[in-house]
């Protein structure tokens, strides 16, 4: 009897679950703002954005499934590197940044819908109560990680997609053929800037922590064989990727319309709020608030589940459900006190982590042999060193000594050292293999 395969309906549900976990607040607000800035270069910028916000996350899911976890994949460098990088990723994608942001961002949209501002006396109380309800809901949904397909795939994701479709169709009310000019770096380097914008979704990093949760859900549907799990993750991941590309394109289209009427918008949140209110009047505020709340809740559940799974594995004396509560409580506190300060750290943190993650994901598709550990070590070391120098220079306000390197002008200083690491490693490995013959 052959290994079980998922039915088409089950594969679609798993794909919807993956989409739900990835698609949060950042995924909503970056495509419209990219459209505003990219102008006539929108397609080039969107192509770069798709690479880091869709293709890399899909490859990350597959990489984790093939390697039986992020920690195993990172161990190809060294056990210490694996532990440090994995904890850094889980904390940054979890309670230290991404999880609190889901509550804070969705609350801002709700506050706008009910006309409560930061100057109102009840603002802080309302925010605290919202955070409690938001994270309590997330804990309840996350109690059984292997059942997320039933909660996210069957209910929350279809609801979210339906609301976004309503917004997209409504935007044609304001549509008129036009072109806008690109701004700043989008004029000269639209593709590379779109590539860097994709960092802000954090999805390539998130894919490394979501991967094992998707594996759990595949196994809960009856898939046991490792190769079959990977294949099902590929198929469902492609469904999620198609959905992401479709929704991003729709949001970019909405952003183009918004850019024509309101070219001075400060961010994607403002763009979506203004155009939704213009299209749907009073109903608009409720619609955009519902979209943000559901999107943020889906991502919050996925992140809490992933973090709790990992730390339960690392410190198994504390149960999975206790970890979900702990991460929710920490995130609740941060979302109400000091989130803006933490978000200001997101850019340098992502600039350090993303290059390491990209190298790991790409290397995972190269058949691994023990003597290839050297390639991992050298390439990751040079990648991290160059990223650290660039981030440090930026924070200190000094000139980056690596700026003469190719690709540095487009924000990819780490790429040349990484390629150099690969070439050096290949030379050394081939030399060692010849000597051993």
Coordinates of C-alpha atoms in Angstrom, one line a residue:
X1 CA 0.0 0.0 0.0
X2 CA 1.5 3.3 -1.1
X3 CA 2.1 6.3 1.1
X4 CA -1.0 8.4 1.6
X5 CA -1.4 11.6 -0.4
X6 CA -3.5 14.6 0.5
X7 CA -6.8 15.1 -1.3
X8 CA -7.0 18.3 -3.4
X9 CA -9.3 19.8 -0.8
X10 CA -6.8 19.1 2.0
X11 CA -3.9 20.5 0.0
X12 CA -5.8 23.7 -0.6
X13 CA -6.6 24.0 3.1
X14 CA -3.0 23.6 4.0
X15 CA -2.1 26.2 1.4
X16 CA -4.7 28.6 3.0
X17 CA -3.2 27.9 6.4
X18 CA 0.3 28.8 5.1
X19 CA -1.0 32.0 3.5
X20 CA -2.8 32.9 6.8
X21 CA 0.3 32.5 8.8
X22 CA 2.4 34.7 6.5
X23 CA -0.1 37.4 5.7
X24 CA 0.0 39.9 8.5
X25 CA 0.0 43.7 8.9
X26 CA 3.3 44.3 7.1
X27 CA 2.1 42.3 4.1
X28 CA -0.9 44.6 3.9
X29 CA 0.8 47.9 4.2
X30 CA 4.1 47.5 2.2
X31 CA 2.6 46.8 -1.4
X32 CA 0.5 50.0 -1.5
X33 CA 3.4 52.1 -0.2
X34 CA 5.7 50.5 -2.7
X35 CA 3.3 51.4 -5.4
X36 CA 3.3 55.0 -4.2
X37 CA 7.1 55.3 -4.4
X38 CA 7.8 53.1 -7.4
X39 CA 5.5 54.9 -9.8
X40 CA 6.2 53.9 -13.4
X41 CA 8.8 51.4 -12.1
X42 CA 6.2 49.4 -10.1
X43 CA 6.6 46.1 -12.0
X44 CA 10.3 46.1 -11.5
X45 CA 10.0 46.9 -7.8
X46 CA 7.2 44.4 -7.4
X47 CA 9.4 41.7 -9.0
X48 CA 12.1 42.3 -6.4
X49 CA 9.5 42.3 -3.7
X50 CA 8.1 39.0 -4.8
X51 CA 11.6 37.4 -4.7
X52 CA 12.1 38.1 -0.9
X53 CA 8.4 38.2 0.1
X54 CA 7.2 35.1 -1.8
X55 CA 9.9 33.0 -3.4
X56 CA 12.3 33.0 -0.5
X57 CA 9.6 32.1 2.1
X58 CA 8.4 29.2 -0.1
X59 CA 12.0 27.9 -0.3
X60 CA 12.4 28.4 3.4
X61 CA 9.4 26.2 4.2
X62 CA 10.8 23.5 1.9
X63 CA 14.3 23.9 3.4
X64 CA 13.0 23.4 7.0
X65 CA 10.9 20.4 6.0
X66 CA 13.8 18.7 4.2
X67 CA 16.2 19.4 7.1
X68 CA 13.7 18.4 10.0
X69 CA 13.9 21.9 11.5
X70 CA 15.8 25.1 11.5
X71 CA 18.1 24.0 14.2
X72 CA 19.2 21.0 12.2
X73 CA 19.8 23.1 9.1
X74 CA 21.8 25.7 11.0
X75 CA 23.8 22.9 12.7
X76 CA 25.6 22.4 9.4
X77 CA 27.6 25.5 10.3
X78 CA 28.0 24.5 14.0
X79 CA 25.9 23.6 17.0
X80 CA 26.7 26.9 18.7
X81 CA 25.8 28.9 15.6
X82 CA 22.6 26.9 15.3
X83 CA 21.6 27.6 18.9
X84 CA 22.4 31.4 18.7
X85 CA 20.8 32.0 15.3
X86 CA 17.7 29.9 16.0
X87 CA 17.0 31.7 19.3
X88 CA 17.7 35.1 17.7
X89 CA 15.3 34.3 15.0
X90 CA 12.5 33.0 17.2
X91 CA 12.8 35.9 19.6
X92 CA 12.9 38.6 16.9
X93 CA 10.0 37.0 14.9
X94 CA 8.2 36.3 18.2
X95 CA 7.7 38.2 21.4
X96 CA 10.4 40.8 20.9
X97 CA 9.0 42.3 17.7
X98 CA 6.6 40.6 15.3
X99 CA 4.0 39.3 17.8
X100 CA 3.6 42.6 19.7
X101 CA 3.3 44.4 16.3
X102 CA 0.3 42.3 15.3
X103 CA -1.7 43.6 18.3
X104 CA -0.4 47.2 18.1
X105 CA -1.1 47.6 14.4
X106 CA -4.5 46.0 14.4
X107 CA -5.5 48.1 17.4
X108 CA -4.5 51.3 15.6
X109 CA -6.9 50.4 12.8
X110 CA -9.7 49.6 15.2
X111 CA -9.1 52.8 17.1
X112 CA -9.4 54.7 13.8
X113 CA -12.7 52.9 13.0
X114 CA -14.3 53.9 16.3
X115 CA -12.7 57.4 16.3
X116 CA -10.5 57.1 19.4
X117 CA -7.2 59.0 19.3
X118 CA -4.2 58.9 21.6
X119 CA -5.3 62.2 23.1
X120 CA -8.5 60.6 24.5
X121 CA -8.6 59.7 28.2
X122 CA -9.8 56.2 27.5
X123 CA -7.3 55.4 24.8
X124 CA -4.8 53.5 27.0
X125 CA -7.5 51.6 28.7
X126 CA -9.1 50.6 25.4
X127 CA -5.7 49.6 24.0
X128 CA -5.1 47.4 27.1
X129 CA -8.5 45.7 26.9
X130 CA -8.1 45.1 23.2
X131 CA -4.6 43.5 23.7
X132 CA -6.0 41.2 26.4
X133 CA -8.9 40.0 24.1
X134 CA -6.6 39.8 21.1
X135 CA -3.9 37.6 22.8
X136 CA -6.5 35.5 24.7
X137 CA -8.1 34.7 21.3
X138 CA -4.7 33.8 19.9
X139 CA -3.9 31.5 22.8
X140 CA -7.2 29.6 22.4
X141 CA -6.6 29.1 18.7
X142 CA -3.0 28.1 19.2
X143 CA -3.7 25.5 21.9
X144 CA -3.6 22.7 19.3
X145 CA -1.0 23.5 16.6
X146 CA -1.7 20.4 14.5
X147 CA -5.3 21.7 14.0
X148 CA -4.5 25.1 12.5
X149 CA -5.9 24.0 9.1
X150 CA -9.3 23.7 10.7
X151 CA -9.2 27.2 12.3
X152 CA -7.1 29.3 9.9
X153 CA -7.5 27.4 6.6
X154 CA -11.3 26.8 6.9
X155 CA -12.5 29.9 8.6
X156 CA -10.2 32.9 9.1
X157 CA -8.3 32.8 5.8
X158 CA -11.4 32.6 3.5
X159 CA -13.0 35.5 5.5
X160 CA -9.9 37.6 5.1
X161 CA -9.6 36.9 1.3
X162 CA -13.3 37.8 0.9
X163 CA -12.8 41.1 2.6
X164 CA -9.8 41.9 0.6
X165 CA -11.7 41.0 -2.6
X166 CA -14.4 43.5 -1.6
X167 CA -11.8 46.2 -1.2
X168 CA -10.2 45.4 -4.5
X169 CA -13.4 45.4 -6.4
X170 CA -14.5 48.6 -4.7
X171 CA -11.3 50.3 -5.8
X172 CA -12.5 50.3 -9.4
X173 CA -14.9 53.0 -8.4
X174 CA -11.9 55.4 -8.3
X175 CA -9.9 53.9 -11.1
X176 CA -8.7 56.0 -14.0
X177 CA -5.7 55.4 -16.3
X178 CA -2.7 57.3 -15.1
X179 CA 1.0 57.1 -14.4
X180 CA 3.0 58.5 -11.5
X181 CA 6.7 59.2 -11.2
X182 CA 9.1 57.0 -9.1
X183 CA 10.6 58.5 -6.0
X184 CA 14.2 58.4 -4.7
X185 CA 16.0 55.1 -5.1
X186 CA 13.0 53.6 -6.9
X187 CA 14.1 55.7 -9.9
X188 CA 17.5 54.3 -10.2
X189 CA 17.3 50.8 -8.5
X190 CA 13.7 49.8 -8.5
X191 CA 14.3 46.0 -8.5
X192 CA 16.9 46.0 -5.7
X193 CA 14.8 48.4 -3.6
X194 CA 11.8 46.1 -4.0
X195 CA 14.0 43.2 -3.0
X196 CA 15.0 45.1 0.2
X197 CA 11.4 46.1 0.9
X198 CA 10.5 42.4 1.0
X199 CA 12.8 42.1 4.1
X200 CA 10.2 44.1 6.0
X201 CA 7.5 41.5 5.7
X202 CA 9.9 39.2 7.7
X203 CA 8.4 36.2 5.8
X204 CA 11.7 34.6 4.8
X205 CA 12.7 34.5 8.4
X206 CA 9.2 33.4 9.5
X207 CA 9.2 30.6 7.0
X208 CA 12.0 29.0 9.0
X209 CA 9.9 28.9 12.1
X210 CA 6.6 28.2 10.4
X211 CA 8.0 25.2 8.5
X212 CA 7.7 22.6 11.4
X213 CA 4.2 23.8 12.3
X214 CA 3.1 23.0 8.7
X215 CA 4.8 19.7 9.0
X216 CA 2.7 19.0 12.1
X217 CA -0.5 19.8 10.2
X218 CA 0.5 17.6 7.3
X219 CA 1.2 14.7 9.7
X220 CA -2.2 15.4 11.4
X221 CA -3.8 14.9 8.0
X222 CA -2.1 11.4 7.8
X223 CA 1.1 12.1 5.9
X224 CA 4.0 10.4 7.7
X225 CA 6.8 9.7 5.2
X226 CA 9.4 12.5 5.2
X227 CA 9.5 12.8 1.4
X228 CA 5.8 12.9 1.2
X229 CA 5.6 15.6 3.8
X230 CA 8.1 17.7 1.8
X231 CA 6.1 17.1 -1.4
X232 CA 2.8 18.1 0.3
X233 CA 4.5 21.2 1.7
X234 CA 5.8 22.1 -1.8
X235 CA 2.3 21.8 -3.3
X236 CA 0.5 23.7 -0.5
X237 CA 3.3 26.3 -0.4
X238 CA 2.8 26.9 -4.1
X239 CA -0.9 27.6 -3.5
X240 CA 0.1 30.0 -0.7
X241 CA 2.6 31.7 -3.0
X242 CA 0.0 32.2 -5.8
X243 CA -2.4 33.7 -3.3
X244 CA 0.3 36.0 -1.9
X245 CA 1.2 37.1 -5.4
X246 CA -2.4 37.8 -6.3
X247 CA -3.1 39.7 -3.1
X248 CA 0.1 41.7 -3.3
X249 CA -0.7 42.7 -6.9
X250 CA -4.2 43.7 -5.8
X251 CA -2.9 45.8 -3.0
X252 CA -0.3 47.4 -5.3
X253 CA -3.1 48.2 -7.7
X254 CA -5.1 49.8 -4.9
X255 CA -1.9 51.7 -3.9
X256 CA -1.5 53.1 -7.5
X257 CA -5.0 54.5 -7.3
X258 CA -4.4 55.9 -3.8
X259 CA -1.1 57.4 -5.0
X260 CA -2.9 59.3 -7.7
X261 CA -5.5 60.9 -5.4
X262 CA -3.4 61.2 -2.2
X263 CA 0.3 61.4 -3.3
X264 CA 1.4 62.7 0.1
X265 CA 0.4 59.6 2.2
X266 CA 2.9 58.8 4.9
X267 CA 2.6 55.1 4.9
X268 CA 0.6 52.1 3.6
X269 CA -1.7 52.1 6.6
X270 CA -2.8 55.7 5.9
X271 CA -3.2 54.9 2.2
X272 CA -5.5 51.9 2.8
X273 CA -7.5 53.8 5.4
X274 CA -8.1 56.8 3.2
X275 CA -9.0 55.0 0.1
X276 CA -11.3 52.5 1.9
X277 CA -13.2 55.4 3.6
X278 CA -13.5 57.2 0.3
X279 CA -14.9 54.1 -1.4
X280 CA -17.2 52.8 1.3
X281 CA -17.9 55.8 3.5
X282 CA -18.7 54.9 7.0
X283 CA -18.5 51.2 6.3
X284 CA -14.9 51.7 5.1
X285 CA -13.4 52.1 8.6
X286 CA -15.1 48.8 9.8
X287 CA -13.9 47.0 6.6
X288 CA -10.3 47.9 6.9
X289 CA -10.2 47.3 10.6
X290 CA -11.7 43.8 10.1
X291 CA -9.0 43.1 7.4
X292 CA -6.2 44.2 9.7
X293 CA -7.5 42.4 12.8
X294 CA -8.0 39.0 11.0
X295 CA -4.6 39.3 9.2
X296 CA -2.8 40.2 12.4
X297 CA -4.6 37.5 14.4
X298 CA -3.7 34.8 11.9
X299 CA 0.0 35.7 11.9
X300 CA 0.0 36.1 15.7
X301 CA -1.3 32.5 16.1
X302 CA 1.3 31.2 13.7
X303 CA 4.1 33.0 15.5
X304 CA 3.0 32.0 19.0
X305 CA 2.6 28.4 17.9
X306 CA 6.0 28.2 16.2
X307 CA 7.8 29.9 19.1
X308 CA 6.1 27.7 21.7
X309 CA 6.9 24.6 19.8
X310 CA 10.6 25.4 19.6
X311 CA 11.0 26.5 23.2
X312 CA 9.0 23.5 24.4
X313 CA 11.5 21.3 22.5
X314 CA 14.4 23.3 24.0
X315 CA 13.1 23.4 27.6
X316 CA 10.6 20.5 27.7
X317 CA 9.9 20.8 31.4
X318 CA 7.7 23.7 30.5
X319 CA 4.7 22.5 28.5
X320 CA 3.8 23.8 25.0
X321 CA 0.6 25.5 26.3
X322 CA 2.5 27.3 29.1
X323 CA 4.9 28.7 26.5
X324 CA 2.0 30.0 24.4
X325 CA 0.7 31.8 27.5
X326 CA 4.2 33.2 28.4
X327 CA 4.8 34.5 24.9
X328 CA 1.4 36.1 24.7
X329 CA 1.9 37.8 28.1
X330 CA 5.3 39.1 27.1
X331 CA 3.9 40.3 23.8
X332 CA 0.9 42.0 25.5
X333 CA 3.2 44.0 27.8
X334 CA 5.5 45.1 24.9
X335 CA 2.6 46.0 22.6
X336 CA 1.4 48.4 25.3
X337 CA 4.7 49.8 26.4
X338 CA 7.6 50.7 24.2
X339 CA 6.7 49.0 20.9
X340 CA 7.8 52.0 18.9
X341 CA 11.3 51.8 20.3
X342 CA 11.5 48.1 19.5
X343 CA 10.2 48.6 15.9
X344 CA 13.0 51.2 15.4
X345 CA 15.4 48.3 16.0
X346 CA 13.8 46.1 13.4
X347 CA 15.7 47.4 10.4
X348 CA 19.2 46.7 11.8
X349 CA 18.1 43.3 13.2
X350 CA 16.6 42.3 9.8
X351 CA 19.7 43.5 8.0
X352 CA 21.8 41.2 10.2
X353 CA 19.5 38.1 10.1
X354 CA 18.2 38.2 6.5
X355 CA 21.5 37.6 4.7
X356 CA 22.3 34.7 7.0
X357 CA 18.9 33.2 6.4
X358 CA 19.1 33.7 2.6
X359 CA 22.4 31.8 2.5
X360 CA 21.1 29.0 4.7
X361 CA 18.0 28.6 2.5
X362 CA 20.0 28.5 -0.8
X363 CA 22.6 26.1 0.6
X364 CA 19.8 23.7 1.8
X365 CA 19.1 22.8 -1.8
X366 CA 22.7 21.7 -2.4
X367 CA 23.3 18.0 -1.6
X368 CA 25.1 18.0 1.8
X369 CA 28.3 16.2 2.5
X370 CA 30.3 16.5 5.7
X371 CA 33.3 18.3 4.0
X372 CA 30.8 21.0 2.8
X373 CA 30.6 22.2 6.4
X374 CA 33.5 24.5 5.6
X375 CA 31.5 26.2 2.9
X376 CA 28.7 26.9 5.4
X377 CA 31.2 28.2 8.0
X378 CA 33.2 30.5 5.6
X379 CA 30.2 31.9 3.7
X380 CA 28.1 32.6 6.8
X381 CA 31.1 34.1 8.6
X382 CA 31.8 36.5 5.7
X383 CA 28.1 37.3 5.2
X384 CA 27.7 38.1 8.9
X385 CA 30.9 40.2 9.1
X386 CA 29.9 42.3 6.1
X387 CA 26.3 42.8 7.3
X388 CA 27.6 43.7 10.8
X389 CA 30.0 46.3 9.4
X390 CA 27.3 47.8 7.3
X391 CA 24.8 48.0 10.2
X392 CA 27.3 49.4 12.6
X393 CA 28.4 52.1 10.1
X394 CA 24.7 53.0 9.6
X395 CA 24.0 53.2 13.3
X396 CA 27.1 55.3 14.0
X397 CA 26.5 57.6 11.0
X398 CA 29.9 56.9 9.5
X399 CA 31.0 55.8 6.0
X400 CA 30.7 52.1 5.3
X401 CA 34.3 50.9 4.5
X402 CA 32.7 48.2 2.3
X403 CA 30.8 50.6 0.2
X404 CA 33.2 50.2 -2.8
X405 CA 32.1 46.5 -3.1
X406 CA 29.8 45.5 -6.0
X407 CA 26.0 45.7 -5.0
X408 CA 26.8 47.9 -2.0
X409 CA 25.1 50.9 -3.7
X410 CA 21.8 48.9 -3.8
X411 CA 21.9 47.8 -0.2
X412 CA 23.4 44.3 -0.8
X413 CA 26.9 44.8 0.6
X414 CA 26.8 41.2 2.0
X415 CA 26.4 39.6 -1.5
X416 CA 30.0 39.9 -2.7
X417 CA 31.5 38.5 0.5
X418 CA 29.0 35.7 0.4
X419 CA 30.0 34.8 -3.2
X420 CA 33.6 35.1 -2.3
X421 CA 33.1 32.7 0.6
X422 CA 31.5 30.2 -1.8
X423 CA 34.4 30.4 -4.2
X424 CA 37.1 30.1 -1.5
X425 CA 35.2 27.1 0.0
X426 CA 34.9 25.3 -3.4
X427 CA 38.7 25.8 -4.0
X428 CA 39.6 24.4 -0.6
X429 CA 37.1 21.5 -0.7
X430 CA 38.3 20.4 -4.2
X431 CA 42.0 20.6 -3.1
X432 CA 41.2 18.4 0.0
X433 CA 39.3 15.9 -2.1
X434 CA 42.2 15.6 -4.6
X435 CA 44.7 15.2 -1.7
X436 CA 42.6 12.4 -0.3
X437 CA 42.5 10.4 -3.5

